[in-house]
Amino acid sequence: MLKQDYYNNFFEIGQQKINFSFFQLGLPDDDPVYTLKNVMEELDFSGLLACYSDKGRTGFNPIMLYAVVTYANMRGVRAVDRIVDLCQRDLAFIWLTKGQKPQRDVFYDFKGKKLTGEVLDELNYQFMRRLEKEGLISLKELYIDGTKIEANANRYTFIWRGSLNYHLAGLLDTIDALYTKYNTFLLENGYGPKYNLGNARMFVIEGMDKVRKVIEENRKRKLTKHKKISNNTIIEIDYCSPLEIRKLQKNLMQIAQGEDIGFVYGKGKHKPEIQKLYEELEECGTRLMEYKECFEIMGKGRNSYSKTDMEATFMRMKE
């Protein structure tokens, strides 16, 4: 099956949808499975689908399997045997699978070989951001743990150095793009000479070159189906980096006041470009400070910690 077909098949793109009410079948119309599928329709599954080949026998839809695993975790279910049972007996799971009955070996293969750490981190990050956009959750504490969606009460609280490093690399890419956007904004509008503002240069965090090399190596290993290597380079974020972002915000505020550009808030308000850039920098600066705090709590002697018990480190348990 072509990779795009997985998406079209699961979300019924170009197909006649089967209309039936869960209420008639005994499930409420506000069951979270509706929200799950609506949110998932906006996600980018390219990382997951890259683990599959267009050739050979078509197996179970990986997007469907991700939906099942995610919905199971939303209901506090982690055990594979229990998920298999729910796919045969529970109406919401039957709706997600369209009546298919994946067995335990399918889920073990999917979770162990396809839904790798980086793929899971990326999908869960998108998932949480989409929930925030819909106003369903607050992400004040959900930026950093990309594996939470798989967690039970114990694992839900843990933060890993490798996951932090991976997401920090993505955050720094975003910040770098914002620096470019900031410089372009000043150049195109002539604000640099007008307000005596020079070209901003992106700050550097020592050790990130090693982190990026490991990320790139793990992407290659994923293609060759080799086990990924740990990405536990010790990173320290000094106070200068967030302050550099704050400096750009201060400059933007100076321009806004000088040009009499007011910031607007509330639904339906059209934000000026300068406000959008200011708020994007604000979000990135906040996240960078959160990463800094996490690295400081973790220290140099361990690679994980629990938010509910700062002295605890993570030990993996058998299912």
mmCIF file of C-alpha atoms in Angstrom:
data_model
loop_
_atom_site.group_PDB
_atom_site.id
_atom_site.type_symbol
_atom_site.label_atom_id
_atom_site.label_comp_id
_atom_site.label_asym_id
_atom_site.label_seq_id
_atom_site.Cartn_x
_atom_site.Cartn_y
_atom_site.Cartn_z
ATOM 1 C CA MET A 1 0.000 0.000 0.000
ATOM 2 C CA LEU A 2 1.256 3.497 -0.823
ATOM 3 C CA LYS A 3 2.008 5.548 2.274
ATOM 4 C CA GLN A 4 -0.604 8.206 1.434
ATOM 5 C CA ASP A 5 -3.184 5.425 1.218
ATOM 6 C CA TYR A 6 -2.708 4.678 4.920
ATOM 7 C CA TYR A 7 -3.781 8.238 5.721
ATOM 8 C CA ASN A 8 -6.676 8.270 3.251
ATOM 9 C CA ASN A 9 -7.893 4.905 4.479
ATOM 10 C CA PHE A 10 -7.883 5.734 8.183
ATOM 11 C CA PHE A 11 -9.423 9.190 7.844
ATOM 12 C CA GLU A 12 -11.747 8.064 5.019
ATOM 13 C CA ILE A 13 -10.519 10.721 2.598
ATOM 14 C CA GLY A 14 -12.392 10.396 -0.684
ATOM 15 C CA GLN A 15 -14.617 7.655 0.733
ATOM 16 C CA GLN A 16 -18.234 7.617 1.761
ATOM 17 C CA LYS A 17 -18.176 7.795 5.529
ATOM 18 C CA ILE A 18 -20.216 5.383 7.599
ATOM 19 C CA ASN A 19 -22.591 7.518 9.643
ATOM 20 C CA PHE A 20 -23.783 6.021 12.872
ATOM 21 C CA SER A 21 -24.192 7.413 16.355
ATOM 22 C CA PHE A 22 -22.259 5.945 19.228
ATOM 23 C CA PHE A 23 -25.255 6.912 21.357
ATOM 24 C CA GLN A 24 -27.329 4.315 19.520
ATOM 25 C CA LEU A 25 -24.676 1.722 20.224
ATOM 26 C CA GLY A 26 -24.337 2.581 23.897
ATOM 27 C CA LEU A 27 -21.434 5.062 23.830
ATOM 28 C CA PRO A 28 -21.899 8.805 24.449
ATOM 29 C CA ASP A 29 -21.457 11.257 21.602
ATOM 30 C CA ASP A 30 -18.768 13.051 23.620
ATOM 31 C CA ASP A 31 -16.529 9.985 23.890
ATOM 32 C CA PRO A 32 -12.872 11.153 23.675
ATOM 33 C CA VAL A 33 -12.301 8.801 20.745
ATOM 34 C CA TYR A 34 -13.958 11.475 18.560
ATOM 35 C CA THR A 35 -11.491 14.104 19.763
ATOM 36 C CA LEU A 36 -8.608 11.697 19.261
ATOM 37 C CA LYS A 37 -9.411 11.053 15.622
ATOM 38 C CA ASN A 38 -10.118 14.720 14.860
ATOM 39 C CA VAL A 39 -6.802 15.767 16.395
ATOM 40 C CA MET A 40 -4.901 12.996 14.618
ATOM 41 C CA GLU A 41 -6.190 14.156 11.238
ATOM 42 C CA GLU A 42 -3.979 17.247 11.589
ATOM 43 C CA LEU A 43 -0.789 15.332 12.466
ATOM 44 C CA ASP A 44 2.170 14.666 10.181
ATOM 45 C CA PHE A 45 2.760 10.902 10.105
ATOM 46 C CA SER A 46 5.676 10.997 7.667
ATOM 47 C CA GLY A 47 8.172 9.895 10.345
ATOM 48 C CA LEU A 48 6.108 6.836 11.228
ATOM 49 C CA LEU A 49 5.290 5.947 7.618
ATOM 50 C CA ALA A 50 8.987 6.170 6.717
ATOM 51 C CA CYS A 51 9.394 2.939 8.713
ATOM 52 C CA TYR A 52 7.190 1.141 6.186
ATOM 53 C CA SER A 53 7.803 0.063 2.609
ATOM 54 C CA ASP A 54 5.431 0.616 -0.305
ATOM 55 C CA LYS A 55 6.330 -2.860 -1.517
ATOM 56 C CA GLY A 56 5.277 -6.249 -0.253
ATOM 57 C CA ARG A 57 2.194 -7.441 1.575
ATOM 58 C CA THR A 58 -0.003 -4.783 3.155
ATOM 59 C CA GLY A 59 -0.299 -5.128 6.905
ATOM 60 C CA PHE A 60 -2.345 -3.229 9.437
ATOM 61 C CA ASN A 61 -2.576 0.524 8.974
ATOM 62 C CA PRO A 62 0.162 2.076 11.189
ATOM 63 C CA ILE A 63 -1.924 5.221 11.733
ATOM 64 C CA MET A 64 -4.737 3.039 13.035
ATOM 65 C CA LEU A 65 -2.316 1.204 15.336
ATOM 66 C CA TYR A 66 -1.022 4.509 16.704
ATOM 67 C CA ALA A 67 -4.618 5.626 17.312
ATOM 68 C CA VAL A 68 -5.387 2.400 19.172
ATOM 69 C CA VAL A 69 -2.264 2.598 21.348
ATOM 70 C CA THR A 70 -2.899 6.276 22.093
ATOM 71 C CA TYR A 71 -6.566 5.748 22.941
ATOM 72 C CA ALA A 72 -5.635 2.811 25.167
ATOM 73 C CA ASN A 73 -3.222 5.027 27.084
ATOM 74 C CA MET A 74 -5.879 7.726 27.379
ATOM 75 C CA ARG A 75 -7.911 5.102 29.207
ATOM 76 C CA GLY A 76 -4.985 3.964 31.344
ATOM 77 C CA VAL A 77 -4.375 0.708 29.444
ATOM 78 C CA ARG A 78 -0.804 -0.330 28.579
ATOM 79 C CA ALA A 79 -0.781 -4.121 28.534
ATOM 80 C CA VAL A 80 -0.773 -5.427 24.960
ATOM 81 C CA ASP A 81 -3.024 -8.394 25.771
ATOM 82 C CA ARG A 82 -5.597 -6.024 27.221
ATOM 83 C CA ILE A 83 -5.439 -3.810 24.107
ATOM 84 C CA VAL A 84 -5.978 -6.869 21.895
ATOM 85 C CA ASP A 85 -9.018 -7.805 23.979
ATOM 86 C CA LEU A 86 -10.456 -4.280 23.734
ATOM 87 C CA CYS A 87 -10.088 -4.335 19.935
ATOM 88 C CA GLN A 88 -12.460 -7.293 19.923
ATOM 89 C CA ARG A 89 -14.966 -6.196 22.560
ATOM 90 C CA ASP A 90 -14.962 -2.412 23.036
ATOM 91 C CA LEU A 91 -17.077 -0.338 20.623
ATOM 92 C CA ALA A 92 -14.675 2.622 20.506
ATOM 93 C CA PHE A 93 -11.718 0.380 19.684
ATOM 94 C CA ILE A 94 -13.769 -1.520 17.107
ATOM 95 C CA TRP A 95 -14.645 1.826 15.517
ATOM 96 C CA LEU A 96 -10.964 2.830 15.360
ATOM 97 C CA THR A 97 -9.927 -0.510 13.845
ATOM 98 C CA LYS A 98 -12.981 -0.680 11.537
ATOM 99 C CA GLY A 99 -13.625 -4.156 12.834
ATOM 100 C CA GLN A 100 -10.107 -5.467 12.266
ATOM 101 C CA LYS A 101 -8.548 -7.539 15.057
ATOM 102 C CA PRO A 102 -4.783 -6.997 15.313
ATOM 103 C CA GLN A 103 -3.128 -9.564 17.568
ATOM 104 C CA ARG A 104 -0.432 -9.185 20.212
ATOM 105 C CA ASP A 105 2.494 -9.811 17.815
ATOM 106 C CA VAL A 106 1.275 -6.907 15.655
ATOM 107 C CA PHE A 107 1.354 -4.503 18.603
ATOM 108 C CA TYR A 108 4.695 -5.793 19.894
ATOM 109 C CA ASP A 109 6.241 -5.312 16.454
ATOM 110 C CA PHE A 110 4.656 -1.881 16.086
ATOM 111 C CA LYS A 111 5.709 -0.592 19.515
ATOM 112 C CA GLY A 112 9.128 -2.213 19.464
ATOM 113 C CA LYS A 113 10.296 -1.662 15.879
ATOM 114 C CA LYS A 114 8.167 1.027 14.234
ATOM 115 C CA LEU A 115 7.073 3.420 16.982
ATOM 116 C CA THR A 116 10.664 4.230 17.947
ATOM 117 C CA GLY A 117 11.600 6.867 20.497
ATOM 118 C CA GLU A 118 12.117 9.688 18.001
ATOM 119 C CA VAL A 119 8.941 8.865 16.059
ATOM 120 C CA LEU A 120 6.917 8.649 19.272
ATOM 121 C CA ASP A 121 8.412 11.875 20.613
ATOM 122 C CA GLU A 122 7.533 13.764 17.439
ATOM 123 C CA LEU A 123 3.969 12.427 17.171
ATOM 124 C CA ASN A 124 3.243 13.032 20.842
ATOM 125 C CA TYR A 125 4.635 16.554 20.629
ATOM 126 C CA GLN A 126 2.351 17.284 17.639
ATOM 127 C CA PHE A 127 -0.551 15.650 19.472
ATOM 128 C CA MET A 128 -0.122 17.769 22.601
ATOM 129 C CA ARG A 129 0.318 20.968 20.595
ATOM 130 C CA ARG A 130 -2.887 20.220 18.684
ATOM 131 C CA LEU A 131 -4.795 19.612 21.922
ATOM 132 C CA GLU A 132 -3.509 22.948 23.205
ATOM 133 C CA LYS A 133 -4.602 24.689 19.996
ATOM 134 C CA GLU A 134 -8.095 23.275 20.476
ATOM 135 C CA GLY A 135 -8.080 24.623 24.046
ATOM 136 C CA LEU A 136 -8.346 21.136 25.541
ATOM 137 C CA ILE A 137 -5.165 21.232 27.633
ATOM 138 C CA SER A 138 -2.477 23.591 28.902
ATOM 139 C CA LEU A 139 1.078 22.835 27.811
ATOM 140 C CA LYS A 140 2.897 24.628 30.611
ATOM 141 C CA GLU A 141 4.488 21.332 31.647
ATOM 142 C CA LEU A 142 4.120 19.257 28.488
ATOM 143 C CA TYR A 143 6.876 20.542 26.214
ATOM 144 C CA ILE A 144 9.611 18.239 27.300
ATOM 145 C CA ASP A 145 8.446 14.676 27.810
ATOM 146 C CA GLY A 146 7.765 13.246 24.387
ATOM 147 C CA THR A 147 7.020 9.756 25.710
ATOM 148 C CA LYS A 148 4.299 10.624 28.168
ATOM 149 C CA ILE A 149 1.428 9.407 25.998
ATOM 150 C CA GLU A 150 2.782 5.877 26.420
ATOM 151 C CA ALA A 151 3.027 6.222 30.170
ATOM 152 C CA ASN A 152 1.163 4.862 33.125
ATOM 153 C CA ALA A 153 1.007 6.604 36.487
ATOM 154 C CA ASN A 154 4.647 5.773 37.192
ATOM 155 C CA ARG A 155 6.285 6.535 33.848
ATOM 156 C CA TYR A 156 4.099 9.555 33.217
ATOM 157 C CA THR A 157 6.219 11.722 35.499
ATOM 158 C CA PHE A 158 9.681 10.899 34.128
ATOM 159 C CA ILE A 159 11.890 13.135 32.018
ATOM 160 C CA TRP A 160 14.829 11.729 30.035
ATOM 161 C CA ARG A 161 18.034 13.467 28.991
ATOM 162 C CA GLY A 162 17.924 11.916 25.506
ATOM 163 C CA SER A 163 14.391 13.188 24.935
ATOM 164 C CA LEU A 164 15.350 16.637 26.249
ATOM 165 C CA ASN A 165 18.341 16.809 23.915
ATOM 166 C CA TYR A 166 16.269 15.717 20.924
ATOM 167 C CA HIS A 167 13.566 18.334 21.503
ATOM 168 C CA LEU A 168 16.091 21.019 22.424
ATOM 169 C CA ALA A 169 17.672 20.569 18.983
ATOM 170 C CA GLY A 170 14.277 21.162 17.391
ATOM 171 C CA LEU A 171 13.646 24.187 19.591
ATOM 172 C CA LEU A 172 16.994 25.725 18.641
ATOM 173 C CA ASP A 173 16.150 25.225 14.955
ATOM 174 C CA THR A 174 12.923 27.127 15.564
ATOM 175 C CA ILE A 175 14.761 29.909 17.399
ATOM 176 C CA ASP A 176 17.329 30.139 14.589
ATOM 177 C CA ALA A 177 14.477 30.579 12.099
ATOM 178 C CA LEU A 178 13.019 33.322 14.307
ATOM 179 C CA TYR A 179 16.374 35.132 14.327
ATOM 180 C CA THR A 180 16.299 35.089 10.520
ATOM 181 C CA LYS A 181 12.702 36.286 10.571
ATOM 182 C CA TYR A 182 13.633 39.087 12.991
ATOM 183 C CA ASN A 183 16.554 40.292 10.848
ATOM 184 C CA THR A 184 14.419 40.181 7.700
ATOM 185 C CA PHE A 185 11.655 42.129 9.447
ATOM 186 C CA LEU A 186 14.094 44.879 10.435
ATOM 187 C CA LEU A 187 15.702 44.976 6.981
ATOM 188 C CA GLU A 188 12.499 45.082 4.932
ATOM 189 C CA ASN A 189 10.975 47.842 7.056
ATOM 190 C CA GLY A 190 14.130 49.881 7.573
ATOM 191 C CA TYR A 191 13.843 49.606 11.344
ATOM 192 C CA GLY A 192 17.526 48.747 11.855
ATOM 193 C CA PRO A 193 19.018 52.178 11.097
ATOM 194 C CA LYS A 194 15.905 54.014 12.294
ATOM 195 C CA TYR A 195 16.152 52.568 15.797
ATOM 196 C CA ASN A 196 19.896 51.909 15.791
ATOM 197 C CA LEU A 197 19.425 48.138 15.899
ATOM 198 C CA GLY A 198 22.081 45.850 14.458
ATOM 199 C CA ASN A 199 21.793 42.422 12.878
ATOM 200 C CA ALA A 200 21.041 39.766 15.523
ATOM 201 C CA ARG A 201 23.245 36.665 15.653
ATOM 202 C CA MET A 202 21.960 33.357 16.988
ATOM 203 C CA PHE A 203 23.585 32.208 20.224
ATOM 204 C CA VAL A 204 25.417 28.875 20.461
ATOM 205 C CA ILE A 205 24.923 26.212 23.139
ATOM 206 C CA GLU A 206 28.004 24.077 23.651
ATOM 207 C CA GLY A 207 27.572 20.370 22.975
ATOM 208 C CA MET A 208 24.636 20.652 20.576
ATOM 209 C CA ASP A 209 26.854 19.678 17.640
ATOM 210 C CA LYS A 210 27.302 16.252 19.278
ATOM 211 C CA VAL A 211 23.573 15.977 19.917
ATOM 212 C CA ARG A 212 22.772 16.726 16.269
ATOM 213 C CA LYS A 213 25.310 14.157 15.048
ATOM 214 C CA VAL A 214 23.636 11.470 17.151
ATOM 215 C CA ILE A 215 20.189 12.496 15.887
ATOM 216 C CA GLU A 216 21.397 12.234 12.294
ATOM 217 C CA GLU A 217 23.077 8.888 12.978
ATOM 218 C CA ASN A 218 19.895 7.507 14.540
ATOM 219 C CA ARG A 219 17.894 8.569 11.494
ATOM 220 C CA LYS A 220 20.260 6.553 9.322
ATOM 221 C CA ARG A 221 20.049 3.606 11.722
ATOM 222 C CA LYS A 222 16.277 3.705 11.544
ATOM 223 C CA LEU A 223 16.407 3.288 7.769
ATOM 224 C CA THR A 224 18.712 0.277 8.110
ATOM 225 C CA LYS A 225 16.693 -1.075 11.055
ATOM 226 C CA HIS A 226 19.646 -0.875 13.441
ATOM 227 C CA LYS A 227 19.235 -0.111 17.126
ATOM 228 C CA LYS A 228 19.604 3.584 17.847
ATOM 229 C CA ILE A 229 22.389 4.905 20.053
ATOM 230 C CA SER A 230 21.802 6.946 23.201
ATOM 231 C CA ASN A 231 21.852 10.711 22.952
ATOM 232 C CA ASN A 232 22.870 11.632 26.481
ATOM 233 C CA THR A 233 25.394 14.406 25.857
ATOM 234 C CA ILE A 234 25.434 16.676 28.914
ATOM 235 C CA ILE A 235 24.127 20.101 27.922
ATOM 236 C CA GLU A 236 24.261 23.228 30.051
ATOM 237 C CA ILE A 237 22.172 26.275 29.165
ATOM 238 C CA ASP A 238 23.472 29.511 30.652
ATOM 239 C CA TYR A 239 21.314 32.522 31.450
ATOM 240 C CA CYS A 240 22.706 34.461 28.490
ATOM 241 C CA SER A 241 20.778 32.437 25.896
ATOM 242 C CA PRO A 242 17.252 33.249 27.183
ATOM 243 C CA LEU A 243 18.383 36.836 27.781
ATOM 244 C CA GLU A 244 19.415 37.106 24.116
ATOM 245 C CA ILE A 245 15.861 36.200 23.132
ATOM 246 C CA ARG A 246 14.533 38.700 25.638
ATOM 247 C CA LYS A 247 16.723 41.374 24.039
ATOM 248 C CA LEU A 248 15.034 40.801 20.673
ATOM 249 C CA GLN A 249 11.632 41.136 22.327
ATOM 250 C CA LYS A 250 12.711 44.413 23.917
ATOM 251 C CA ASN A 251 13.774 45.708 20.495
ATOM 252 C CA LEU A 252 10.440 44.707 18.971
ATOM 253 C CA MET A 253 8.567 46.475 21.749
ATOM 254 C CA GLN A 254 10.652 49.602 21.110
ATOM 255 C CA ILE A 255 9.696 49.475 17.424
ATOM 256 C CA ALA A 256 6.011 48.887 18.220
ATOM 257 C CA GLN A 257 5.914 51.905 20.509
ATOM 258 C CA GLY A 258 7.842 54.069 18.053
ATOM 259 C CA GLU A 259 5.568 53.115 15.161
ATOM 260 C CA ASP A 260 2.431 53.324 17.304
ATOM 261 C CA ILE A 261 1.599 49.662 16.643
ATOM 262 C CA GLY A 262 -0.730 48.310 19.313
ATOM 263 C CA PHE A 263 -0.822 44.675 20.387
ATOM 264 C CA VAL A 264 -4.289 43.116 20.290
ATOM 265 C CA TYR A 265 -5.748 40.190 22.200
ATOM 266 C CA GLY A 266 -8.901 38.144 22.049
ATOM 267 C CA LYS A 267 -10.696 35.904 19.603
ATOM 268 C CA GLY A 268 -11.138 37.304 16.105
ATOM 269 C CA LYS A 269 -8.461 39.980 16.512
ATOM 270 C CA HIS A 270 -5.893 40.266 13.720
ATOM 271 C CA LYS A 271 -2.447 40.460 15.283
ATOM 272 C CA PRO A 272 0.176 42.641 13.583
ATOM 273 C CA GLU A 273 3.280 40.860 12.299
ATOM 274 C CA ILE A 274 5.475 42.378 14.995
ATOM 275 C CA GLN A 275 3.219 40.983 17.739
ATOM 276 C CA LYS A 276 3.257 37.501 16.225
ATOM 277 C CA LEU A 277 7.061 37.553 16.152
ATOM 278 C CA TYR A 278 7.190 38.875 19.724
ATOM 279 C CA GLU A 279 4.915 36.083 20.980
ATOM 280 C CA GLU A 280 6.819 33.383 19.100
ATOM 281 C CA LEU A 281 10.027 34.557 20.753
ATOM 282 C CA GLU A 282 8.242 34.629 24.116
ATOM 283 C CA GLU A 283 7.144 31.012 23.757
ATOM 284 C CA CYS A 284 10.597 29.837 22.705
ATOM 285 C CA GLY A 285 12.263 31.738 25.532
ATOM 286 C CA THR A 286 9.909 30.161 28.056
ATOM 287 C CA ARG A 287 10.582 26.683 26.725
ATOM 288 C CA LEU A 288 14.335 27.275 26.750
ATOM 289 C CA MET A 289 14.152 28.219 30.441
ATOM 290 C CA GLU A 290 12.169 25.042 31.122
ATOM 291 C CA TYR A 291 14.869 22.934 29.471
ATOM 292 C CA LYS A 292 17.498 24.786 31.498
ATOM 293 C CA GLU A 293 15.663 23.974 34.726
ATOM 294 C CA CYS A 294 15.315 20.308 33.744
ATOM 295 C CA PHE A 295 19.023 19.959 32.983
ATOM 296 C CA GLU A 296 19.880 21.578 36.315
ATOM 297 C CA ILE A 297 17.599 19.201 38.239
ATOM 298 C CA MET A 298 19.046 16.189 36.412
ATOM 299 C CA GLY A 299 22.648 17.265 36.970
ATOM 300 C CA LYS A 300 25.576 15.424 35.415
ATOM 301 C CA GLY A 301 25.288 12.125 37.266
ATOM 302 C CA ARG A 302 22.073 10.697 35.822
ATOM 303 C CA ASN A 303 20.025 10.664 32.626
ATOM 304 C CA SER A 304 16.472 10.861 33.992
ATOM 305 C CA TYR A 305 14.435 12.104 36.930
ATOM 306 C CA SER A 306 10.862 12.118 38.167
ATOM 307 C CA LYS A 307 8.938 15.362 38.491
ATOM 308 C CA THR A 308 7.145 13.991 41.561
ATOM 309 C CA ASP A 309 10.353 12.723 43.196
ATOM 310 C CA MET A 310 13.412 14.702 42.155
ATOM 311 C CA GLU A 311 15.777 12.094 43.621
ATOM 312 C CA ALA A 312 14.303 9.200 41.626
ATOM 313 C CA THR A 313 15.766 7.859 38.381
ATOM 314 C CA PHE A 314 13.965 5.739 35.825
ATOM 315 C CA MET A 315 14.192 1.937 35.799
ATOM 316 C CA ARG A 316 12.348 0.144 32.995
ATOM 317 C CA MET A 317 9.970 -2.618 34.057
ATOM 318 C CA LYS A 318 8.688 -5.586 32.068
ATOM 319 C CA GLU A 319 5.111 -5.416 30.868
#
